[in-house]
Amino acid sequence: PIAMLSHQQIVDEVKSKSKVSCRYVPRQELDEFVVDFTQRGDVVVTLGAGDITKLSPAVLERIGD
């Protein structure tokens, strides 16, 4: 964590300076979100720290591939 910085501040900053859609999804809900949000053939790129590398196996487990 960075003192005085929240996920909402980052989302707000991206939204104010970009036309890119941006939303915050808590880590514990991220695999379910990715499965629900994407379609077969989509490419998902992740960037993060900590356990973000566990996202791909969790997503693949949910979709059964």
Coordinates of C-alpha atoms in Angstrom, one line a residue:
P1 CA 0.0 0.0 0.0
I2 CA 1.0 3.6 -0.7
A3 CA 0.1 6.1 2.0
M4 CA -2.6 8.5 0.8
L5 CA -3.3 6.6 -2.4
S6 CA -6.4 4.5 -3.0
H7 CA -7.6 2.3 -5.9
Q8 CA -10.5 4.8 -6.4
Q9 CA -8.0 7.7 -6.8
I10 CA -6.2 5.7 -9.6
V11 CA -9.5 4.9 -11.3
D12 CA -10.6 8.5 -11.1
E13 CA -7.3 9.7 -12.5
V14 CA -7.5 7.3 -15.5
K15 CA -11.1 8.2 -16.2
S16 CA -10.3 12.0 -16.1
K17 CA -7.3 11.7 -18.5
S18 CA -8.3 8.9 -20.8
K19 CA -11.2 7.5 -22.9
V20 CA -10.2 4.1 -21.8
S21 CA -12.8 2.3 -19.7
C22 CA -11.5 1.7 -16.2
R23 CA -12.9 0.0 -13.2
Y24 CA -11.7 -1.5 -9.9
V25 CA -12.3 -5.1 -9.2
P26 CA -11.1 -6.6 -5.9
R27 CA -8.5 -9.3 -6.3
Q28 CA -10.7 -12.0 -4.7
E29 CA -13.3 -11.3 -7.4
L30 CA -11.0 -10.8 -10.4
D31 CA -11.0 -14.4 -11.8
E32 CA -14.8 -14.4 -11.9
F33 CA -14.9 -10.9 -13.4
V34 CA -12.5 -11.9 -16.2
V35 CA -14.5 -15.0 -17.1
D36 CA -17.8 -13.1 -17.1
F37 CA -16.4 -10.0 -19.0
T38 CA -14.4 -11.8 -21.8
Q39 CA -15.4 -14.0 -24.7
R40 CA -13.6 -16.9 -26.2
G41 CA -10.7 -15.6 -28.3
D42 CA -10.2 -12.5 -26.2
V43 CA -6.7 -11.8 -25.0
V44 CA -6.2 -10.7 -21.4
V45 CA -3.1 -9.0 -20.3
T46 CA -2.3 -8.5 -16.6
L47 CA 0.1 -6.2 -14.8
G48 CA 0.5 -6.2 -11.1
A49 CA 2.5 -7.2 -8.2
G50 CA 2.1 -10.0 -5.7
D51 CA -0.2 -12.9 -6.7
I52 CA -1.4 -11.5 -10.0
T53 CA 0.4 -14.5 -11.6
K54 CA -2.2 -16.8 -10.1
L55 CA -5.0 -15.1 -12.1
S56 CA -4.4 -17.1 -15.3
P57 CA -4.7 -20.5 -13.8
A58 CA -7.8 -19.5 -11.8
V59 CA -9.5 -18.2 -14.9
L60 CA -8.6 -21.3 -16.9
E61 CA -9.9 -23.5 -14.1
R62 CA -13.2 -21.6 -14.1
I63 CA -13.7 -21.9 -17.9
G64 CA -12.5 -25.5 -18.0
D65 CA -9.7 -25.0 -20.6

